[in-house]
mmCIF file of C-alpha atoms in Angstrom:
data_model
loop_
_atom_site.group_PDB
_atom_site.id
_atom_site.type_symbol
_atom_site.label_atom_id
_atom_site.label_comp_id
_atom_site.label_asym_id
_atom_site.label_seq_id
_atom_site.Cartn_x
_atom_site.Cartn_y
_atom_site.Cartn_z
ATOM 1 C CA MET I 262 -54.383 -11.792 27.859
ATOM 2 C CA GLU I 263 -51.011 -12.598 29.409
ATOM 3 C CA THR I 264 -50.443 -11.432 32.951
ATOM 4 C CA THR I 265 -47.656 -8.911 33.481
ATOM 5 C CA HIS I 266 -47.052 -10.060 37.046
ATOM 6 C CA TYR I 267 -45.224 -13.263 36.233
ATOM 7 C CA SER I 268 -41.649 -13.649 37.461
ATOM 8 C CA LYS I 269 -38.942 -16.270 37.310
ATOM 9 C CA VAL I 270 -35.393 -16.679 38.621
ATOM 10 C CA VAL I 271 -32.489 -18.020 36.568
ATOM 11 C CA LYS I 272 -29.111 -18.939 38.040
ATOM 12 C CA LEU I 273 -26.227 -19.267 35.596
ATOM 13 C CA SER I 274 -23.535 -21.899 35.912
ATOM 14 C CA PRO I 275 -20.671 -22.600 35.848
ATOM 15 C CA GLU I 276 -19.675 -19.314 37.423
ATOM 16 C CA ASP I 277 -17.044 -17.306 35.578
ATOM 17 C CA ASN I 278 -16.601 -13.540 35.756
ATOM 18 C CA HIS I 279 -15.495 -13.119 32.142
ATOM 19 C CA TRP I 280 -18.425 -15.126 30.813
ATOM 20 C CA LEU I 281 -20.808 -13.096 32.963
ATOM 21 C CA LEU I 282 -19.407 -9.767 31.772
ATOM 22 C CA ASN I 283 -19.488 -11.068 28.209
ATOM 23 C CA LEU I 284 -23.174 -11.926 28.594
ATOM 24 C CA CYS I 285 -24.196 -8.630 30.203
ATOM 25 C CA GLY I 286 -22.207 -6.415 27.837
ATOM 26 C CA ARG I 287 -20.612 -3.058 28.430
ATOM 27 C CA CYS I 288 -22.674 -1.142 30.988
ATOM 28 C CA ASN I 289 -25.226 -3.987 30.804
ATOM 29 C CA GLU I 290 -26.137 -3.011 27.220
ATOM 30 C CA HIS I 291 -26.973 -6.622 26.318
ATOM 31 C CA LEU I 292 -29.376 -6.935 29.240
ATOM 32 C CA GLN I 293 -30.987 -3.617 28.322
ATOM 33 C CA LEU I 294 -31.520 -4.803 24.754
ATOM 34 C CA ILE I 295 -33.152 -8.018 25.999
ATOM 35 C CA GLU I 296 -35.413 -5.974 28.286
ATOM 36 C CA ASP I 297 -36.426 -3.588 25.502
ATOM 37 C CA ARG I 298 -37.055 -6.244 22.862
ATOM 38 C CA LEU I 299 -38.901 -8.756 25.047
ATOM 39 C CA LYS I 300 -40.684 -6.166 27.231
ATOM 40 C CA VAL I 301 -39.448 -7.625 30.518
ATOM 41 C CA ASN I 302 -37.679 -6.341 33.604
ATOM 42 C CA ILE I 303 -34.368 -7.975 34.564
ATOM 43 C CA LYS I 304 -32.752 -7.643 37.992
ATOM 44 C CA GLN I 305 -29.305 -9.114 38.430
ATOM 45 C CA ARG I 306 -27.426 -10.165 41.532
ATOM 46 C CA GLY I 307 -24.217 -11.927 40.614
ATOM 47 C CA TYR I 308 -25.094 -15.000 38.596
ATOM 48 C CA THR I 309 -28.767 -14.867 39.606
ATOM 49 C CA PHE I 310 -31.279 -13.073 37.391
ATOM 50 C CA SER I 311 -34.867 -12.269 38.315
ATOM 51 C CA ILE I 312 -37.077 -11.654 35.282
ATOM 52 C CA SER I 313 -40.626 -10.262 35.454
ATOM 53 C CA GLY I 314 -43.268 -9.391 32.898
ATOM 54 C CA ALA I 315 -45.736 -11.263 30.712
ATOM 55 C CA GLU I 316 -45.335 -15.015 31.189
ATOM 56 C CA GLN I 317 -44.412 -15.896 27.614
ATOM 57 C CA ALA I 318 -41.936 -13.005 27.430
ATOM 58 C CA VAL I 319 -40.342 -14.047 30.726
ATOM 59 C CA GLN I 320 -39.936 -17.623 29.501
ATOM 60 C CA ARG I 321 -38.254 -16.350 26.340
ATOM 61 C CA ALA I 322 -36.001 -14.034 28.335
ATOM 62 C CA CYS I 323 -34.911 -16.908 30.578
ATOM 63 C CA GLN I 324 -34.055 -19.052 27.577
ATOM 64 C CA THR I 325 -32.251 -16.095 25.998
ATOM 65 C CA LEU I 326 -30.027 -15.639 29.045
ATOM 66 C CA LEU I 327 -29.187 -19.351 29.135
ATOM 67 C CA ASP I 328 -28.448 -19.543 25.413
ATOM 68 C CA LEU I 329 -26.387 -16.364 25.343
ATOM 69 C CA TYR I 330 -24.424 -17.428 28.438
ATOM 70 C CA ASN I 331 -23.444 -20.564 26.538
ATOM 71 C CA GLU I 332 -22.479 -18.390 23.579
ATOM 72 C CA ALA I 333 -20.495 -16.086 25.905
ATOM 73 C CA GLN I 334 -18.388 -19.080 26.884
ATOM 74 C CA ARG I 335 -17.662 -19.889 23.258
ATOM 75 C CA VAL I 336 -16.736 -16.459 21.865
ATOM 76 C CA LYS I 337 -14.191 -14.046 23.295
ATOM 77 C CA ASP I 338 -16.315 -10.933 22.954
ATOM 78 C CA LEU I 339 -20.070 -11.278 22.564
ATOM 79 C CA ALA I 340 -21.129 -8.372 20.354
ATOM 80 C CA LEU I 341 -24.354 -6.406 20.670
ATOM 81 C CA LYS I 342 -25.248 -7.316 17.081
ATOM 82 C CA GLN I 343 -25.054 -11.020 17.998
ATOM 83 C CA VAL I 344 -27.560 -10.471 20.795
ATOM 84 C CA HIS I 345 -29.760 -8.566 18.362
ATOM 85 C CA MET I 346 -29.552 -11.368 15.782
ATOM 86 C CA TYR I 347 -30.525 -13.916 18.407
ATOM 87 C CA LEU I 348 -33.519 -11.824 19.460
ATOM 88 C CA GLN I 349 -34.552 -11.414 15.805
ATOM 89 C CA THR I 350 -34.929 -15.171 15.451
ATOM 90 C CA ILE I 351 -36.192 -16.157 18.911
ATOM 91 C CA ASN I 352 -39.815 -15.935 17.770
ATOM 92 C CA ALA I 353 -39.155 -17.906 14.601
ATOM 93 C CA ASP I 354 -40.512 -21.389 14.222
ATOM 94 C CA LYS I 355 -37.413 -23.548 14.569
ATOM 95 C CA SER I 356 -39.018 -26.246 12.424
ATOM 96 C CA ASN I 357 -39.272 -23.651 9.663
ATOM 97 C CA SER I 358 -35.519 -23.067 9.486
ATOM 98 C CA LEU I 359 -33.054 -24.563 7.035
ATOM 99 C CA ASP I 360 -29.374 -25.072 7.828
ATOM 100 C CA ILE I 361 -26.598 -24.571 5.293
ATOM 101 C CA ARG I 362 -23.797 -26.860 6.454
ATOM 102 C CA ILE I 363 -20.247 -25.550 6.217
ATOM 103 C CA LYS I 364 -17.066 -26.712 7.934
ATOM 104 C CA ARG I 365 -17.247 -23.948 10.538
ATOM 105 C CA GLY I 366 -20.796 -24.890 11.575
ATOM 106 C CA ALA I 367 -24.224 -24.201 10.160
ATOM 107 C CA ILE I 368 -25.814 -21.054 8.735
ATOM 108 C CA ALA I 369 -29.553 -20.956 9.441
ATOM 109 C CA ALA I 370 -32.043 -19.650 6.919
ATOM 110 C CA ARG I 371 -35.031 -18.581 9.014
ATOM 111 C CA GLY I 372 -38.550 -17.779 7.956
ATOM 112 C CA ASP I 373 -40.387 -18.753 4.813
ATOM 113 C CA ASN I 374 -38.685 -16.311 2.435
ATOM 114 C CA GLN I 375 -35.116 -17.099 3.494
ATOM 115 C CA LYS I 376 -35.833 -20.832 3.419
ATOM 116 C CA LYS I 377 -37.395 -20.669 -0.073
ATOM 117 C CA TYR I 378 -34.462 -18.544 -1.247
ATOM 118 C CA VAL I 379 -31.865 -21.086 -0.107
ATOM 119 C CA GLN I 380 -33.834 -23.969 -1.591
ATOM 120 C CA SER I 381 -34.082 -22.013 -4.831
ATOM 121 C CA VAL I 382 -30.328 -21.435 -4.956
ATOM 122 C CA MET I 383 -29.696 -25.123 -4.286
ATOM 123 C CA ASN I 384 -32.147 -26.292 -6.971
ATOM 124 C CA HIS I 385 -31.714 -23.740 -9.777
ATOM 125 C CA ASP I 386 -28.769 -22.739 -11.929
ATOM 126 C CA ILE I 387 -29.766 -19.063 -11.804
ATOM 127 C CA SER I 388 -31.516 -17.446 -8.823
ATOM 128 C CA PHE I 389 -32.444 -13.886 -7.970
ATOM 129 C CA GLY I 390 -32.733 -12.513 -4.425
ATOM 130 C CA ILE I 391 -34.639 -9.225 -4.466
ATOM 131 C CA GLY I 392 -35.565 -7.103 -1.474
ATOM 132 C CA PRO I 393 -34.548 -4.440 1.031
ATOM 133 C CA ALA I 394 -31.234 -4.169 2.841
ATOM 134 C CA GLY I 395 -30.702 -6.450 5.811
ATOM 135 C CA THR I 396 -32.807 -9.412 4.636
ATOM 136 C CA GLY I 397 -29.857 -11.792 4.362
ATOM 137 C CA LYS I 398 -29.962 -12.245 0.600
ATOM 138 C CA THR I 399 -26.227 -11.628 0.063
ATOM 139 C CA TYR I 400 -25.113 -13.399 3.246
ATOM 140 C CA LEU I 401 -27.100 -16.546 2.422
ATOM 141 C CA ALA I 402 -25.820 -16.517 -1.169
ATOM 142 C CA VAL I 403 -22.254 -16.534 0.155
ATOM 143 C CA ALA I 404 -23.128 -19.361 2.563
ATOM 144 C CA CYS I 405 -24.480 -21.428 -0.346
ATOM 145 C CA ALA I 406 -21.326 -20.665 -2.331
ATOM 146 C CA VAL I 407 -19.064 -21.788 0.525
ATOM 147 C CA HIS I 408 -21.125 -24.962 0.937
ATOM 148 C CA ALA I 409 -20.822 -25.702 -2.798
ATOM 149 C CA LEU I 410 -17.055 -25.131 -2.698
ATOM 150 C CA GLU I 411 -16.470 -27.267 0.406
ATOM 151 C CA THR I 412 -18.549 -30.142 -0.980
ATOM 152 C CA ASN I 413 -16.699 -29.972 -4.333
ATOM 153 C CA ARG I 414 -19.880 -28.974 -6.138
ATOM 154 C CA VAL I 415 -17.850 -26.146 -7.720
ATOM 155 C CA SER I 416 -14.145 -25.400 -7.920
ATOM 156 C CA ARG I 417 -14.244 -21.634 -7.368
ATOM 157 C CA ILE I 418 -16.317 -18.705 -6.161
ATOM 158 C CA ILE I 419 -16.565 -15.564 -8.266
ATOM 159 C CA LEU I 420 -17.832 -12.329 -6.722
ATOM 160 C CA VAL I 421 -19.070 -9.649 -9.101
ATOM 161 C CA ARG I 422 -20.371 -6.133 -8.611
ATOM 162 C CA PRO I 423 -21.201 -3.184 -10.875
ATOM 163 C CA ILE I 424 -18.876 -0.346 -9.866
ATOM 164 C CA VAL I 425 -21.264 2.520 -10.547
ATOM 165 C CA GLU I 426 -19.401 4.940 -8.273
ATOM 166 C CA ALA I 427 -16.243 4.634 -10.408
ATOM 167 C CA GLY I 428 -18.119 4.593 -13.687
ATOM 168 C CA GLU I 429 -16.723 1.067 -14.261
ATOM 169 C CA LYS I 430 -13.379 2.744 -15.110
ATOM 170 C CA LEU I 431 -10.966 1.577 -12.411
ATOM 171 C CA GLY I 432 -7.670 2.428 -14.085
ATOM 172 C CA PHE I 433 -7.230 5.699 -12.222
ATOM 173 C CA LEU I 434 -7.647 4.055 -8.809
ATOM 174 C CA PRO I 435 -4.449 3.005 -6.945
ATOM 175 C CA GLY I 436 -3.435 -0.629 -6.448
ATOM 176 C CA ASP I 437 -4.046 -3.881 -8.288
ATOM 177 C CA LEU I 438 -7.485 -5.081 -9.365
ATOM 178 C CA ALA I 439 -8.292 -6.784 -6.039
ATOM 179 C CA GLN I 440 -7.347 -3.639 -4.102
ATOM 180 C CA LYS I 441 -9.446 -1.467 -6.398
ATOM 181 C CA VAL I 442 -12.515 -3.674 -6.103
ATOM 182 C CA HIS I 443 -12.159 -4.513 -2.392
ATOM 183 C CA PRO I 444 -14.119 -1.518 -0.978
ATOM 184 C CA TYR I 445 -17.095 -2.288 -3.217
ATOM 185 C CA LEU I 446 -17.239 -5.959 -2.195
ATOM 186 C CA GLN I 447 -16.791 -5.480 1.566
ATOM 187 C CA PRO I 448 -20.114 -7.161 2.561
ATOM 188 C CA LEU I 449 -19.122 -10.254 0.562
ATOM 189 C CA TYR I 450 -15.627 -10.169 2.072
ATOM 190 C CA ASP I 451 -17.009 -9.963 5.596
ATOM 191 C CA ALA I 452 -19.238 -12.988 5.047
ATOM 192 C CA LEU I 453 -16.379 -15.007 3.529
ATOM 193 C CA HIS I 454 -14.046 -14.172 6.416
ATOM 194 C CA GLU I 455 -16.694 -15.262 8.904
ATOM 195 C CA MET I 456 -17.407 -18.545 7.126
ATOM 196 C CA LEU I 457 -13.918 -19.533 5.948
ATOM 197 C CA GLY I 458 -11.501 -17.573 8.124
ATOM 198 C CA PHE I 459 -9.175 -14.771 7.081
ATOM 199 C CA ASP I 460 -6.171 -16.980 6.232
ATOM 200 C CA THR I 461 -8.216 -19.354 4.086
ATOM 201 C CA VAL I 462 -9.825 -16.496 2.160
ATOM 202 C CA LYS I 463 -6.398 -14.971 1.524
ATOM 203 C CA GLN I 464 -5.012 -18.302 0.318
ATOM 204 C CA TYR I 465 -8.017 -18.938 -1.933
ATOM 205 C CA MET I 466 -7.706 -15.486 -3.471
ATOM 206 C CA GLU I 467 -4.004 -16.004 -4.172
ATOM 207 C CA ASN I 468 -4.870 -19.282 -5.939
ATOM 208 C CA ASN I 469 -7.873 -17.791 -7.795
ATOM 209 C CA ILE I 470 -10.261 -20.139 -6.016
ATOM 210 C CA ILE I 471 -12.023 -16.941 -4.924
ATOM 211 C CA GLU I 472 -12.091 -14.240 -7.588
ATOM 212 C CA LEU I 473 -13.214 -10.619 -7.313
ATOM 213 C CA VAL I 474 -14.388 -9.168 -10.617
ATOM 214 C CA PRO I 475 -15.918 -5.816 -11.574
ATOM 215 C CA LEU I 476 -18.901 -6.441 -13.826
ATOM 216 C CA ALA I 477 -17.267 -4.623 -16.723
ATOM 217 C CA TYR I 478 -14.438 -7.195 -16.702
ATOM 218 C CA MET I 479 -16.814 -10.141 -17.228
ATOM 219 C CA ARG I 480 -17.319 -9.620 -20.949
ATOM 220 C CA GLY I 481 -16.020 -12.447 -23.098
ATOM 221 C CA ARG I 482 -15.633 -14.962 -20.259
ATOM 222 C CA SER I 483 -17.355 -18.328 -19.933
ATOM 223 C CA LEU I 484 -17.387 -19.614 -16.367
ATOM 224 C CA ASN I 485 -17.490 -23.364 -15.741
ATOM 225 C CA ASP I 486 -17.506 -25.167 -12.360
ATOM 226 C CA SER I 487 -18.138 -21.852 -10.625
ATOM 227 C CA PHE I 488 -20.494 -20.294 -8.097
ATOM 228 C CA ILE I 489 -20.990 -16.713 -9.248
ATOM 229 C CA ILE I 490 -22.599 -14.002 -7.119
ATOM 230 C CA LEU I 491 -23.587 -10.656 -8.622
ATOM 231 C CA ASP I 492 -24.268 -8.226 -5.793
ATOM 232 C CA GLU I 493 -26.111 -4.906 -6.171
ATOM 233 C CA GLY I 494 -27.738 -6.201 -9.355
ATOM 234 C CA GLN I 495 -30.143 -3.257 -9.470
ATOM 235 C CA ASN I 496 -27.246 -1.084 -10.646
ATOM 236 C CA THR I 497 -26.565 -3.080 -13.802
ATOM 237 C CA THR I 498 -27.834 -1.833 -17.128
ATOM 238 C CA MET I 499 -30.035 -4.096 -19.242
ATOM 239 C CA GLU I 500 -27.063 -4.888 -21.502
ATOM 240 C CA GLN I 501 -24.813 -5.682 -18.520
ATOM 241 C CA MET I 502 -27.356 -8.023 -16.958
ATOM 242 C CA LYS I 503 -27.772 -9.938 -20.206
ATOM 243 C CA MET I 504 -23.982 -10.124 -20.552
ATOM 244 C CA PHE I 505 -23.583 -11.415 -16.985
ATOM 245 C CA LEU I 506 -26.291 -14.072 -17.220
ATOM 246 C CA THR I 507 -24.821 -15.417 -20.460
ATOM 247 C CA ARG I 508 -21.407 -15.941 -18.809
ATOM 248 C CA ILE I 509 -22.659 -19.008 -16.918
ATOM 249 C CA GLY I 510 -20.995 -22.224 -18.086
ATOM 250 C CA PHE I 511 -21.285 -25.936 -17.395
ATOM 251 C CA ASN I 512 -21.713 -27.048 -13.768
ATOM 252 C CA SER I 513 -22.095 -23.455 -12.583
ATOM 253 C CA LYS I 514 -24.568 -21.526 -10.480
ATOM 254 C CA ALA I 515 -25.305 -17.811 -10.528
ATOM 255 C CA VAL I 516 -27.055 -15.757 -7.874
ATOM 256 C CA VAL I 517 -28.076 -12.134 -8.430
ATOM 257 C CA THR I 518 -28.968 -9.993 -5.417
ATOM 258 C CA GLY I 519 -30.389 -6.497 -5.422
ATOM 259 C CA ASP I 520 -32.832 -3.939 -4.079
ATOM 260 C CA VAL I 521 -34.956 -2.231 -6.743
ATOM 261 C CA THR I 522 -35.650 0.681 -4.367
ATOM 262 C CA GLN I 523 -31.943 1.647 -4.323
ATOM 263 C CA ILE I 524 -31.046 2.109 -7.985
ATOM 264 C CA ASP I 525 -28.058 4.444 -8.505
ATOM 265 C CA LEU I 526 -28.292 4.629 -12.305
ATOM 266 C CA THR I 527 -29.093 7.991 -13.873
ATOM 267 C CA ASN I 528 -32.290 6.540 -15.356
ATOM 268 C CA ARG I 529 -33.943 4.036 -13.023
ATOM 269 C CA ARG I 530 -35.794 2.463 -15.957
ATOM 270 C CA ASP I 531 -32.444 1.247 -17.337
ATOM 271 C CA SER I 532 -31.942 -1.176 -14.411
ATOM 272 C CA GLY I 533 -30.975 -4.618 -15.643
ATOM 273 C CA LEU I 534 -32.527 -6.224 -12.575
ATOM 274 C CA VAL I 535 -35.934 -4.643 -13.155
ATOM 275 C CA HIS I 536 -35.740 -5.610 -16.828
ATOM 276 C CA ALA I 537 -34.728 -9.205 -16.013
ATOM 277 C CA MET I 538 -37.704 -9.556 -13.671
ATOM 278 C CA GLU I 539 -39.980 -8.802 -16.635
ATOM 279 C CA VAL I 540 -38.150 -10.752 -19.359
ATOM 280 C CA LEU I 541 -37.175 -13.921 -17.479
ATOM 281 C CA ARG I 542 -39.948 -14.392 -14.939
ATOM 282 C CA ASN I 543 -41.478 -17.378 -16.771
ATOM 283 C CA GLU I 544 -38.252 -19.072 -17.862
ATOM 284 C CA GLN I 545 -37.578 -22.556 -16.530
ATOM 285 C CA GLY I 546 -34.394 -22.993 -14.506
ATOM 286 C CA ILE I 547 -34.497 -19.387 -13.286
ATOM 287 C CA SER I 548 -36.017 -18.509 -9.903
ATOM 288 C CA PHE I 549 -37.014 -15.108 -8.521
ATOM 289 C CA ASN I 550 -37.195 -14.770 -4.730
ATOM 290 C CA HIS I 551 -38.623 -11.677 -3.065
ATOM 291 C CA PHE I 552 -37.970 -10.406 0.460
ATOM 292 C CA VAL I 553 -40.075 -7.932 2.437
ATOM 293 C CA ALA I 554 -39.471 -5.575 5.361
ATOM 294 C CA SER I 555 -40.418 -8.222 7.936
ATOM 295 C CA ASP I 556 -37.459 -10.335 6.731
ATOM 296 C CA VAL I 557 -34.938 -7.690 7.871
ATOM 297 C CA VAL I 558 -32.473 -9.156 10.382
ATOM 298 C CA ARG I 559 -30.481 -6.037 11.226
ATOM 299 C CA HIS I 560 -31.111 -3.372 13.859
ATOM 300 C CA PRO I 561 -34.881 -3.100 14.497
ATOM 301 C CA LEU I 562 -34.807 0.491 13.259
ATOM 302 C CA VAL I 563 -33.762 -0.766 9.813
ATOM 303 C CA GLN I 564 -37.061 -2.618 9.482
ATOM 304 C CA CYS I 565 -38.960 0.484 10.627
ATOM 305 C CA ILE I 566 -37.092 2.642 8.082
ATOM 306 C CA VAL I 567 -37.766 0.204 5.232
ATOM 307 C CA GLU I 568 -41.462 0.072 6.102
ATOM 308 C CA ALA I 569 -41.703 3.869 6.416
ATOM 309 C CA TYR I 570 -40.182 4.427 2.970
ATOM 310 C CA GLN I 571 -42.454 1.756 1.519
ATOM 311 C CA ARG I 572 -45.558 3.443 2.947
ATOM 312 C CA HIS I 573 -44.404 6.819 1.667
ATOM 313 C CA SER I 574 -43.791 5.373 -1.820
ATOM 314 C CA GLU I 575 -47.231 3.748 -1.891
ATOM 315 C CA ASN I 576 -48.961 6.985 -0.816
ATOM 316 C CA ALA I 577 -46.989 9.262 -3.149
#
């Protein structure tokens, strides 16, 4: 058993007040999160930090402070969610990660399920990412799409979503098609802005290099040289899923993401994603990748919530 009486001192350098405040967070909220997650006690005096607790936890906390201080020098405002994301992956086996290289850096797929998912997307024309919210399935799909675009593997990215809330009838909504669809594709937008930059995304959309399409508008199209992402696939009907999958053309990839526990259709048995899992599971060239609660990389409570609902469903 690890001793809880281990302590270590870390002194940060070079000294800079903004970097230090950036590391510690507002009212030391970043330090408090590190303490809570790693089960250590942190005492600060200027640029010197004294950490105590179990030896392995203290070592991790020291490395966390050093790594995040370097990050605090690089970004203007270190956000609490960035500290959380770092802490989510600190226990991961670094040798078991896979980097997706894009011009702005590298996106890491961590853990067995994320790594297998990325490899599946790279090696198959059609891939499915199925699992609870916060497991990175949409974010990693966008990263793969950006990589394919930047390496000239494809000539455009097409983002698709079933607009269940509007009944697929968007005519009554104000604005042009992009403005109507924008609220429904916000998670995809956010990932694109992070990986490409706001100006580049805007330029690509103006030139139709990035296209936003409601699922209902896909009928009749054949998409060549494209990386197509269908988000919220659990809310497609069986007919819509078949229609979407048959849009794929030459030199194209399609990724479908979804969570079968969050189906918004009137009849859950009509879900095109659930149906596709049964019909296509043995087809060559198509890969199904499943995520579980332990893959969640959001706020730790999200993982607890997912697991609680799963237990309740199993015991019902």
